[in-house]
Backbone as a ProteinNet text record, in pm:
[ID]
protein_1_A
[PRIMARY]
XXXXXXXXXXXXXXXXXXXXXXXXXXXXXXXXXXXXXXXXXXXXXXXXXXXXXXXXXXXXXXXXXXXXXXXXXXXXXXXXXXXXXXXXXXXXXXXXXXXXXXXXXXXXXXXXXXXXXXXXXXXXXXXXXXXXXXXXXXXXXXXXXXXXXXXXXXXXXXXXXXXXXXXXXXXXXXXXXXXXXXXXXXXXXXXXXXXXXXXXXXXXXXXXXXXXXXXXXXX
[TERTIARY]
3656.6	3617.6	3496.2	3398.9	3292.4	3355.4	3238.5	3255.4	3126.4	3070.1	3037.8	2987.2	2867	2811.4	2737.2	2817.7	2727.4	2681.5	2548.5	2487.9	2457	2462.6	2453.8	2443.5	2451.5	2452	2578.9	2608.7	2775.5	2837.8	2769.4	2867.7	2893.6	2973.6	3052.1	2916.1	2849	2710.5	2759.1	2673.7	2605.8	2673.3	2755.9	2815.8	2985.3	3037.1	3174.3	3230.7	3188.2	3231.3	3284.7	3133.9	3161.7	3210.5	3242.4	3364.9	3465.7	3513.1	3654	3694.3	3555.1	3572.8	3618.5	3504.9	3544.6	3713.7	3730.3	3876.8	3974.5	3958.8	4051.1	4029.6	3956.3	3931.1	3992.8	4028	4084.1	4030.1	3889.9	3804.7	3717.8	3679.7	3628.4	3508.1	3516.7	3368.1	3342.6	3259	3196.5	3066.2	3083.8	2998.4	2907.8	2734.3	2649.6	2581.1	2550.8	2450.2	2346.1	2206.3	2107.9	2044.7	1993.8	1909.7	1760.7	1794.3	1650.6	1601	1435.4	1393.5	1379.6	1351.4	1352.6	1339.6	1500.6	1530.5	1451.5	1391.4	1347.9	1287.5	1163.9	1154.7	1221.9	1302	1348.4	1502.5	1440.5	1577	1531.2	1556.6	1548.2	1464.5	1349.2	1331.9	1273.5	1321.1	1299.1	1437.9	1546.1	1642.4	1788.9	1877.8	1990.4	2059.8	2179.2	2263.3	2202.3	2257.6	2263.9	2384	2409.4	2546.5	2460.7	2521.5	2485	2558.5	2599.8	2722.5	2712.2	2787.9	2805.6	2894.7	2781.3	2925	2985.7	3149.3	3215.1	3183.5	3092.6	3006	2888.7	2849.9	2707.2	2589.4	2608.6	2479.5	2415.3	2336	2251.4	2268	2270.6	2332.1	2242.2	2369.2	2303.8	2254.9	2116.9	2126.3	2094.5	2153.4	2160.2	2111.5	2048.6	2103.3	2057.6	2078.2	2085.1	2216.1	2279.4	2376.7	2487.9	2448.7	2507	2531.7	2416.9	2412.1	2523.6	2553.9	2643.3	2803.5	2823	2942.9	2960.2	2864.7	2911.6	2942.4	2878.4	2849.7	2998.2	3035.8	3135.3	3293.5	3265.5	3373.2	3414.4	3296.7	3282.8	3336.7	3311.9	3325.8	3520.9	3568	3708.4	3804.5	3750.7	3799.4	3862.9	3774.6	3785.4	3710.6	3637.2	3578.6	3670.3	3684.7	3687.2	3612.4	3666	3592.4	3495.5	3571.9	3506.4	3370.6	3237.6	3126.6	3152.4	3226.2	3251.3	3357.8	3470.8	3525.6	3492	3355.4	3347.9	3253.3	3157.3	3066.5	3152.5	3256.3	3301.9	3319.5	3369.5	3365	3270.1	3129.6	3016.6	2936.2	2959.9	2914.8	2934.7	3082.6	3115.8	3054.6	2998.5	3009	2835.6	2751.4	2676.1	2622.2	2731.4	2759	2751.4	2839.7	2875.5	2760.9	2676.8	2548.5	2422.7	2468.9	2371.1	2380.1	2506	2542.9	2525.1	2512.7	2447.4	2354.5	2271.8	2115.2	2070.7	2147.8	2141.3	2142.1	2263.1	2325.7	2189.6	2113.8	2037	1925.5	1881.5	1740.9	1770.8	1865	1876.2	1880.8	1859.6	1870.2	1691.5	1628.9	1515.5	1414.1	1442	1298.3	1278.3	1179.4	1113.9	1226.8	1255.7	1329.2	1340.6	1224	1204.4	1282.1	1280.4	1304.9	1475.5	1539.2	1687.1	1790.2	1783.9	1869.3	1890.5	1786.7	1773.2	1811.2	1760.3	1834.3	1938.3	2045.5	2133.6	2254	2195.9	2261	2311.4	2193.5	2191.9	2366.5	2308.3	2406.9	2548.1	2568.3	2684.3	2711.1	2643.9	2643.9	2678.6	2601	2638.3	2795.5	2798.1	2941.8	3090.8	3016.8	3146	3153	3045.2	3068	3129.9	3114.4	3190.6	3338.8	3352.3	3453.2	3597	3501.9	3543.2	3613.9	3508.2	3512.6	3632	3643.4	3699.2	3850.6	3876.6	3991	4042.8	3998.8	4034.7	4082.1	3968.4	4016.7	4174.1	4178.7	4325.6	4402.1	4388.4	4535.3	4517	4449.2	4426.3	4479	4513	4533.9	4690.3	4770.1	4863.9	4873.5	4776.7	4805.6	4899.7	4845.2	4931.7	4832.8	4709.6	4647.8	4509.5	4536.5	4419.4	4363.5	4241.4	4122.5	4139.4	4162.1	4223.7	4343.6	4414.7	4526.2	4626.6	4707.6	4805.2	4735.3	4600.8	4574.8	4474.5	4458.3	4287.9	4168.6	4089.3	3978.3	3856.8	3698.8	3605.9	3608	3638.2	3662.4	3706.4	3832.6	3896.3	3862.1	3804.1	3714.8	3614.6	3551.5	3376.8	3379.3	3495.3	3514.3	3561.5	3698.1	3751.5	3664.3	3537.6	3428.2	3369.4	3331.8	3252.1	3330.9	3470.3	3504.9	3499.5	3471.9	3514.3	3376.2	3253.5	3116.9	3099.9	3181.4	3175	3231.9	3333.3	3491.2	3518.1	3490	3526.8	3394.3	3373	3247.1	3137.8	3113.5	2940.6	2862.4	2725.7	2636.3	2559.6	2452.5	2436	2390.5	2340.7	2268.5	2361.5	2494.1	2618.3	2687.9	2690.7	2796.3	2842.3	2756.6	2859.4	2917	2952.3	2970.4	3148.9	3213.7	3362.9	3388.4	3409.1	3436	3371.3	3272	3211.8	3308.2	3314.7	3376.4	3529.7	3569.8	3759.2	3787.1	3617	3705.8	3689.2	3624.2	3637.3	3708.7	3808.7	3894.9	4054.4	4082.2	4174.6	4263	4391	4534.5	4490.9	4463.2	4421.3	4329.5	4219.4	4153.8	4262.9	4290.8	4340.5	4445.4	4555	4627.5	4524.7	4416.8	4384.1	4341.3	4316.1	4282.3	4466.8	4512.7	4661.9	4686.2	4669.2	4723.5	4606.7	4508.3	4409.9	4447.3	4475.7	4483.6	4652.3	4743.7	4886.7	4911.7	4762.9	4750.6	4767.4	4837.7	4884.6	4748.3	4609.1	4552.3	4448.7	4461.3	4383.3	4472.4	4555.1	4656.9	4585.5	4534.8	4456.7	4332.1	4229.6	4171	4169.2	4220.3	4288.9	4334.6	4461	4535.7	4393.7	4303.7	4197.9	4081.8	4045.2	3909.7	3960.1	4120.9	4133.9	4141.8	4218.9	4292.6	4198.3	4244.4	4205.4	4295.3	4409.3	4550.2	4509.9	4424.2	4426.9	4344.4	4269.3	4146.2	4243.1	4353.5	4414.4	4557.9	4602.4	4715.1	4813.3	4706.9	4756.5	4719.1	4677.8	4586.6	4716.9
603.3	542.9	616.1	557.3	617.9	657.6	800.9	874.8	834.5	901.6	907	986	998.2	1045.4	1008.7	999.3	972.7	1041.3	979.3	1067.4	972.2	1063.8	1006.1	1129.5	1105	1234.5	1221	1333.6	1330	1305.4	1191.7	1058.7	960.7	839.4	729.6	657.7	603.9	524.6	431	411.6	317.9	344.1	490.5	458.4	518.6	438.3	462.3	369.6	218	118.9	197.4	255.7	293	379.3	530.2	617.8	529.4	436.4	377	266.6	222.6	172.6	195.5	338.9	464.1	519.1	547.8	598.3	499	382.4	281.1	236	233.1	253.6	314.4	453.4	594.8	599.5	589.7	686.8	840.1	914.5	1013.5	961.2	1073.7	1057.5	1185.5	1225.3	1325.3	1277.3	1362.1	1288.3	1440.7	1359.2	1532.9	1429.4	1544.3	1515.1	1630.1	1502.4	1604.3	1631.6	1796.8	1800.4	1740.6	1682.6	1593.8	1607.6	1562.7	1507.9	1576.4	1705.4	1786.3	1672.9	1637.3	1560.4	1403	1340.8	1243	1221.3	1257.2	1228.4	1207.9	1280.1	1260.8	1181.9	1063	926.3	839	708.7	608.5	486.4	494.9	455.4	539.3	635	748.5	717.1	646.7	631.5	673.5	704.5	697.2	567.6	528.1	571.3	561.4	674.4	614.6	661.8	582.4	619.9	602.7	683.6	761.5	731.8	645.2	596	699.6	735.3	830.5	765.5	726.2	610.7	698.7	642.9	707.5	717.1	642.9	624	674.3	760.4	852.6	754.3	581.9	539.7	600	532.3	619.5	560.9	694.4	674.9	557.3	470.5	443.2	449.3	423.8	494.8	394.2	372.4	241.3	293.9	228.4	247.2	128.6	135.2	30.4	-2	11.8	10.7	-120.3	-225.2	-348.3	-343.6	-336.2	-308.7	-241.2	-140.7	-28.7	-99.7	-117.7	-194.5	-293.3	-390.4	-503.7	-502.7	-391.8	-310.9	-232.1	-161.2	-153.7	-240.1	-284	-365.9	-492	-550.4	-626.3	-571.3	-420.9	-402.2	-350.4	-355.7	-260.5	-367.4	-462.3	-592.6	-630.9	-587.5	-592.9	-716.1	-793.2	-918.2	-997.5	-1150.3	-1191.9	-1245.1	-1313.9	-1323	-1495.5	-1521.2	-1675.3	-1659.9	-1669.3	-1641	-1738.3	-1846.6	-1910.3	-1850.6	-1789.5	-1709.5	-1575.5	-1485.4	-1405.3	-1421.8	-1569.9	-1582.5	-1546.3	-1640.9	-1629.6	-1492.5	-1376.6	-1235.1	-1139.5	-1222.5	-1144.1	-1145.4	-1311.2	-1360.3	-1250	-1213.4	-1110.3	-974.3	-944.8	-810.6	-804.3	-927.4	-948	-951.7	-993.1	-1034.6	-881.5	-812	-700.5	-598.9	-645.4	-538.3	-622.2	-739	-759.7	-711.5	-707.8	-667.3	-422.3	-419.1	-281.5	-265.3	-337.6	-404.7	-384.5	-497.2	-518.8	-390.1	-339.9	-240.7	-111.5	-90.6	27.4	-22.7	-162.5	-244.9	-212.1	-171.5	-208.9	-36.7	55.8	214.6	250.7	118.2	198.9	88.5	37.1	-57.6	18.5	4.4	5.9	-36.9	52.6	23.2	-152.3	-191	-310.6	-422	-378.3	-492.6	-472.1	-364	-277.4	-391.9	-469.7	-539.9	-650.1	-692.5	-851.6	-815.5	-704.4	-669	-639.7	-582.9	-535.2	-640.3	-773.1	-908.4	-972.2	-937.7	-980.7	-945.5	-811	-737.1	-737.7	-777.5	-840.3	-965.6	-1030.6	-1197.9	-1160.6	-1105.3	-1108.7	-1065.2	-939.4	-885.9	-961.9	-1040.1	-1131.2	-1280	-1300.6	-1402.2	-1307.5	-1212.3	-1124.8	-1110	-1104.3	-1077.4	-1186.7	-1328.4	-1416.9	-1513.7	-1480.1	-1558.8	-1437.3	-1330.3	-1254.1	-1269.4	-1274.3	-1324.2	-1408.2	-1560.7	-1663.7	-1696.4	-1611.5	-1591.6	-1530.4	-1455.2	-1331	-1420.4	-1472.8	-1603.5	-1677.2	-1736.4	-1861	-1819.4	-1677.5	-1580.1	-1559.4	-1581.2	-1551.7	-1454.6	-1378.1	-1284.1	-1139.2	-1105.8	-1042.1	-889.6	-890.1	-733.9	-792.6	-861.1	-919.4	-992.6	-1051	-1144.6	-1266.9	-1235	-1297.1	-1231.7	-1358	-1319.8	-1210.7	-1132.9	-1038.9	-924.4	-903.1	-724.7	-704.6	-596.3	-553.4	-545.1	-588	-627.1	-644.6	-665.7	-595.1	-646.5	-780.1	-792.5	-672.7	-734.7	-568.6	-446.1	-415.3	-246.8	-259.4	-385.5	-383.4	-436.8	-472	-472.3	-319.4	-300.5	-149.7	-39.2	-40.6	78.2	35	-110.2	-149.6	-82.1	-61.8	-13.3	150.6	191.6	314.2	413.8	325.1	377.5	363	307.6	256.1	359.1	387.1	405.8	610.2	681.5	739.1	883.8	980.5	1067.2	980.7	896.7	825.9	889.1	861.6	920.9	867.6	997.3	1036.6	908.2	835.4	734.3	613.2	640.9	550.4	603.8	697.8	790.8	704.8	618.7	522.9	397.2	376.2	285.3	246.6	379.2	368.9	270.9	308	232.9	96.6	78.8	-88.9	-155.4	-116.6	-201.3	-224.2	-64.8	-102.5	-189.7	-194.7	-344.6	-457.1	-484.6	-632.5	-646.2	-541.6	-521.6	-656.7	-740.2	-843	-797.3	-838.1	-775.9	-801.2	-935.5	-951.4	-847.1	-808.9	-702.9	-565.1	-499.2	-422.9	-413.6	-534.8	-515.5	-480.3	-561.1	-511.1	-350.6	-303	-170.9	-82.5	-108.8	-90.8	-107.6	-217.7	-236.4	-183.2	-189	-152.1	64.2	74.1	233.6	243	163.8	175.9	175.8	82	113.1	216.9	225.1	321.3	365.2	285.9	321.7	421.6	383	480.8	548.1	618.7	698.8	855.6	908.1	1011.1	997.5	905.5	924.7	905.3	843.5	864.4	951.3	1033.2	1175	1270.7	1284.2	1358.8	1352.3	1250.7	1214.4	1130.5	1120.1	1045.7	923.7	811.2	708.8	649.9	539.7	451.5	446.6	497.2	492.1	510.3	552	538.6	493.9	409.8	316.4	150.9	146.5	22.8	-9.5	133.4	94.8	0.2	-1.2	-77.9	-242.1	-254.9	-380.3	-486.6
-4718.6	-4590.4	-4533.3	-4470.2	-4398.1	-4277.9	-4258	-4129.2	-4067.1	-3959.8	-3863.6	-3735.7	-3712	-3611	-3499.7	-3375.1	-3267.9	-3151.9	-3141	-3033.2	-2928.5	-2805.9	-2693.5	-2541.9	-2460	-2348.2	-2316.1	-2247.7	-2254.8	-2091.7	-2139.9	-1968.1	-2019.7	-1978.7	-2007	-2009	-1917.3	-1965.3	-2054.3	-2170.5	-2226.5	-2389.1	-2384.5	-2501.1	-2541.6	-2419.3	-2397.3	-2492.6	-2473.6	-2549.1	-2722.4	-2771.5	-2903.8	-2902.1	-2824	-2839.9	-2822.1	-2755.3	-2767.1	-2911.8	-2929	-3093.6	-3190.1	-3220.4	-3285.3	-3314.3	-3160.2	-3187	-3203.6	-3149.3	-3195.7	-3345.4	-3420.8	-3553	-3658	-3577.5	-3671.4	-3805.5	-3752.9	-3842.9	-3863.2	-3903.7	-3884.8	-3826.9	-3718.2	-3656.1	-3510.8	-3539.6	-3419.1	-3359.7	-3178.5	-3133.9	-3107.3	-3114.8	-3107.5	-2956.6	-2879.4	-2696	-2721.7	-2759.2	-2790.7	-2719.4	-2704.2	-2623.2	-2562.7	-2435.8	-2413.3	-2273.6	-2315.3	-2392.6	-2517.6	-2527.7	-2652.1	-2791.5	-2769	-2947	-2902.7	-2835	-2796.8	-2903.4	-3007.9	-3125.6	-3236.1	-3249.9	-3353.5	-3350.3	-3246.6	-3250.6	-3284.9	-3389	-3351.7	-3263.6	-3230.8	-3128.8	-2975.2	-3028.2	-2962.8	-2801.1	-2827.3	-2719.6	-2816.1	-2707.6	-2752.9	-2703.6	-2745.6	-2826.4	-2966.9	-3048.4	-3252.7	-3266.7	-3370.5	-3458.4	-3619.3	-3699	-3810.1	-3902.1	-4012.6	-4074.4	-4199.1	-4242	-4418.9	-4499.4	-4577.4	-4685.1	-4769.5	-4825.1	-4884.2	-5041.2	-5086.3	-5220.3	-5244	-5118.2	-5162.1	-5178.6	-5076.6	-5095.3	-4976.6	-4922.6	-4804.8	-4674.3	-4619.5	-4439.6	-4394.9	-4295	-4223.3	-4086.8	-4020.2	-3891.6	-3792.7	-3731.8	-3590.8	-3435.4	-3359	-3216.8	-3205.3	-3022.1	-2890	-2935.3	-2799.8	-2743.3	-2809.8	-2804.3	-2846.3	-2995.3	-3076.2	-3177.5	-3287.6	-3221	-3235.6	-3235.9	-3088.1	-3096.2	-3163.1	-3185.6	-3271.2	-3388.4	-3426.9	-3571.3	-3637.7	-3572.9	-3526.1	-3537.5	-3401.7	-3403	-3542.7	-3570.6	-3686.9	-3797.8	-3839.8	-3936.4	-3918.7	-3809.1	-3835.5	-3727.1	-3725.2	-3733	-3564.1	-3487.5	-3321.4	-3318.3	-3377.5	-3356	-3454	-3405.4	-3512.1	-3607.3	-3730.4	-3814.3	-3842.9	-3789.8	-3741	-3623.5	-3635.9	-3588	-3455.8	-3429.7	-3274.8	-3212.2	-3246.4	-3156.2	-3145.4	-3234.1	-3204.2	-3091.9	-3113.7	-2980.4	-2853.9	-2820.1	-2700	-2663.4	-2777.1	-2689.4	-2652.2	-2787.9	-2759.3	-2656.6	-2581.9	-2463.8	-2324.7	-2360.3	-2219.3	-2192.5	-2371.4	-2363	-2322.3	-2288.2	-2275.2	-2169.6	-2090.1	-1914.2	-1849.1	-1896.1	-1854.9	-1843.2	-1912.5	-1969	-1851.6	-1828.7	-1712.8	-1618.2	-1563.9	-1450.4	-1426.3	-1523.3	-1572	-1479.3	-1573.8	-1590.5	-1422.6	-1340.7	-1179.8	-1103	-1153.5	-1047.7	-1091.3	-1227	-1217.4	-1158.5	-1176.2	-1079.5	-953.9	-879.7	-748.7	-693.2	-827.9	-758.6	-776.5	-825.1	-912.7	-807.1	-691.4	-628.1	-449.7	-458.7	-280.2	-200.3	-103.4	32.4	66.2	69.2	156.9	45.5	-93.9	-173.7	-254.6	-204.8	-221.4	-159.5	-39.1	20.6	-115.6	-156.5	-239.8	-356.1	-371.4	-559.6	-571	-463.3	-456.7	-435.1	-340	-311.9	-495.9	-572.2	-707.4	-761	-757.8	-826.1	-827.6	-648.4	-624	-689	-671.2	-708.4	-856.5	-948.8	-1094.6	-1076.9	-1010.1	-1059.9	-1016	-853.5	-794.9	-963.3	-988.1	-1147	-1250.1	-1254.2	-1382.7	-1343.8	-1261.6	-1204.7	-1206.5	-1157	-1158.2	-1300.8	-1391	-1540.2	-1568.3	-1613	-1650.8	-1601.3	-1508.4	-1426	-1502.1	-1450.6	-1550.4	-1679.8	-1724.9	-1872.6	-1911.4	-1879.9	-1859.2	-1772.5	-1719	-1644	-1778	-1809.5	-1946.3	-2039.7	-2059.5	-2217.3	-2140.2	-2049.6	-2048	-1907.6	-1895.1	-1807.6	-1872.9	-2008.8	-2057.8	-2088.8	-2062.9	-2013.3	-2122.5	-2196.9	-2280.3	-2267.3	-2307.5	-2264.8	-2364.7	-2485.1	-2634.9	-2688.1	-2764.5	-2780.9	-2745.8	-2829.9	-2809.8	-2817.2	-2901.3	-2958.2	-2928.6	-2900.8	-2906.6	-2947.3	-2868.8	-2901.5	-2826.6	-2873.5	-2808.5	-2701.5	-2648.7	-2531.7	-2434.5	-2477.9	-2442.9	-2415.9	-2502.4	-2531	-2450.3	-2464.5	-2395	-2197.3	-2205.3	-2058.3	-2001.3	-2031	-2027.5	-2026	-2116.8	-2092.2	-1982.9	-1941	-1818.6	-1731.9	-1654.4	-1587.7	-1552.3	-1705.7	-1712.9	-1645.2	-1686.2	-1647.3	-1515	-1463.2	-1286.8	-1218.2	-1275.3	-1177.5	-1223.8	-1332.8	-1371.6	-1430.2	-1377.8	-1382.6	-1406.7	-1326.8	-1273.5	-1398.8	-1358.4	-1396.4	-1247.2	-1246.2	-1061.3	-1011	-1065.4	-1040.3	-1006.5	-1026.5	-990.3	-927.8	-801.7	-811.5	-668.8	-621.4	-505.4	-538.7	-688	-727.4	-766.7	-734.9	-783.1	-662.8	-548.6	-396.7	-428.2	-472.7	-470.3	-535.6	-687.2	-801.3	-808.3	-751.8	-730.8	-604.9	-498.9	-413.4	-447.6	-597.3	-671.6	-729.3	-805.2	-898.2	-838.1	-973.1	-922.8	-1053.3	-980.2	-1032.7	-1156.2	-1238.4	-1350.7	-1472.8	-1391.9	-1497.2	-1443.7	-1357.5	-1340.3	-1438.5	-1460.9	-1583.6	-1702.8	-1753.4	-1875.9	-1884.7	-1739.6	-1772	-1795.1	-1789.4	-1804.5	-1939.1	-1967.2	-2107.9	-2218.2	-2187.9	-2308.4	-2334	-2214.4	-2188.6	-2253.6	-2255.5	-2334.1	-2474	-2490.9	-2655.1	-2744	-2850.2	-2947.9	-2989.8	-3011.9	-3072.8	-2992.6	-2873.9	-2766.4	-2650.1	-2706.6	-2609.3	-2610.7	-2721.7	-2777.3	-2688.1	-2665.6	-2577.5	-2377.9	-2382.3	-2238.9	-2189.1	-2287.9	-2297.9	-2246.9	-2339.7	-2331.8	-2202.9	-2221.8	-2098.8	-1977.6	-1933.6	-1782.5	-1826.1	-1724.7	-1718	-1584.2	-1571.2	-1427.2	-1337	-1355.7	-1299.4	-1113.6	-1092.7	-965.2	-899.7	-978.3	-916.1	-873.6	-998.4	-1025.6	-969.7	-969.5	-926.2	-808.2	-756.5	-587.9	-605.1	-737	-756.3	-807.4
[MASK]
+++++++++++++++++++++++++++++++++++++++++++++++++++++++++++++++++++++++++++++++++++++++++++++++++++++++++++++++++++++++++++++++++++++++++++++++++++++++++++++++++++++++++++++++++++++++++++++++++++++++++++++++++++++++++++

């Protein structure tokens, strides 16, 4: 089986999704936070995230980043997507959504005073629609902590890190963002952050890096 190396800075950000991949996977894999800008050359692109694959046949590594990339990469290969390319659309669609709403919330730390009210209206607006579809979905699926079917999956994973980058050691540039997002939080995702965190396959990381248990609980 291939192992694995990823790099990234060591906050939830932009590559929580793939530490939770990763370990739901149970594959070998370590994560390196390079020094930067220092290692800024010598990435990819010159950005993080990369993940670093080592095949178990001695052909030659492979080396990936951007963020999406990774997870899909990922998930595809250890079977968090499915395998039918129209139901994997429908989950790739979310994990897509989620990354806009990113997208908003860092536009709205990075403009002129005068233009902060309107970008920030955005941001809401995307996240009250993320919020909304996501909901639905999870009443439609049963209401049973999942987005699709019974098991886990990137849905799953790629929403669950959305929360986790919000709600759980910020990065400074989010650090008023736990209070925003847990007052959108509806009983519905709140279960999936429940159930994705009960998982056998990610009890090891939760154990380790913190739970949501008290962003959600009242939800």
């Amino acid at each position: 089986m291939a192992s694995y190396i990823f790099r990234y800075f060591n906050v939830a950000g932009f590559g929580e999704a793939t530490r939770l991949l990763l370990t739901a996977a149970k594959v070998d894999w370590s994560e390196e936070n390079p020094e930067w800008p220092l290692e800024k050359p010598n990435q990819p692109f010159g950005r993080l995230p990369v993940l670093i694959e080592h095949s178990a046949d001695g052909s030659p590594d492979l080396v990936i980043t951007e963020s999406g990339t990774i997870e899909r990469y990922v998930a595809r290969t250890y079977g968090f997507l499915p395998a039918d390319p129209r139901n994997a659309a429908l989950q790739e669609q979310l994990r897509d959504r989620l990354n806009d709403v990113v997208i908003a919330f860092f536009a709205h730390k990075s403009v002129s005073e005068g233009e902060r009210q309107a970008v920030h209206d955005k941001f809401v607006d995307l996240l009250d629609k993320l919020v909304a579809v996501h909901s639905e979905l999870l009443r439609k699926n049963g209401n049973n902590g999942h987005l699709f079917g019974t098991e886990l999956s990137f849905a799953d994973i790629s929403t669950y890190a959305f929360l986790r980058m919000f709600l759980i050691n910020p990065m400074p540039s989010l650090e008023h963002s736990p209070q925003l997002v847990k007052a959108k939080l509806t009983p519905e995702i709140a279960k999936l952050a429940v159930t994705v965190e009960a998982d056998p396959l990610l009890e090891a990381f939760v154990s380790k890096k913190g739970g949501l248990a008290e962003y959600v609980q009242h939800k």
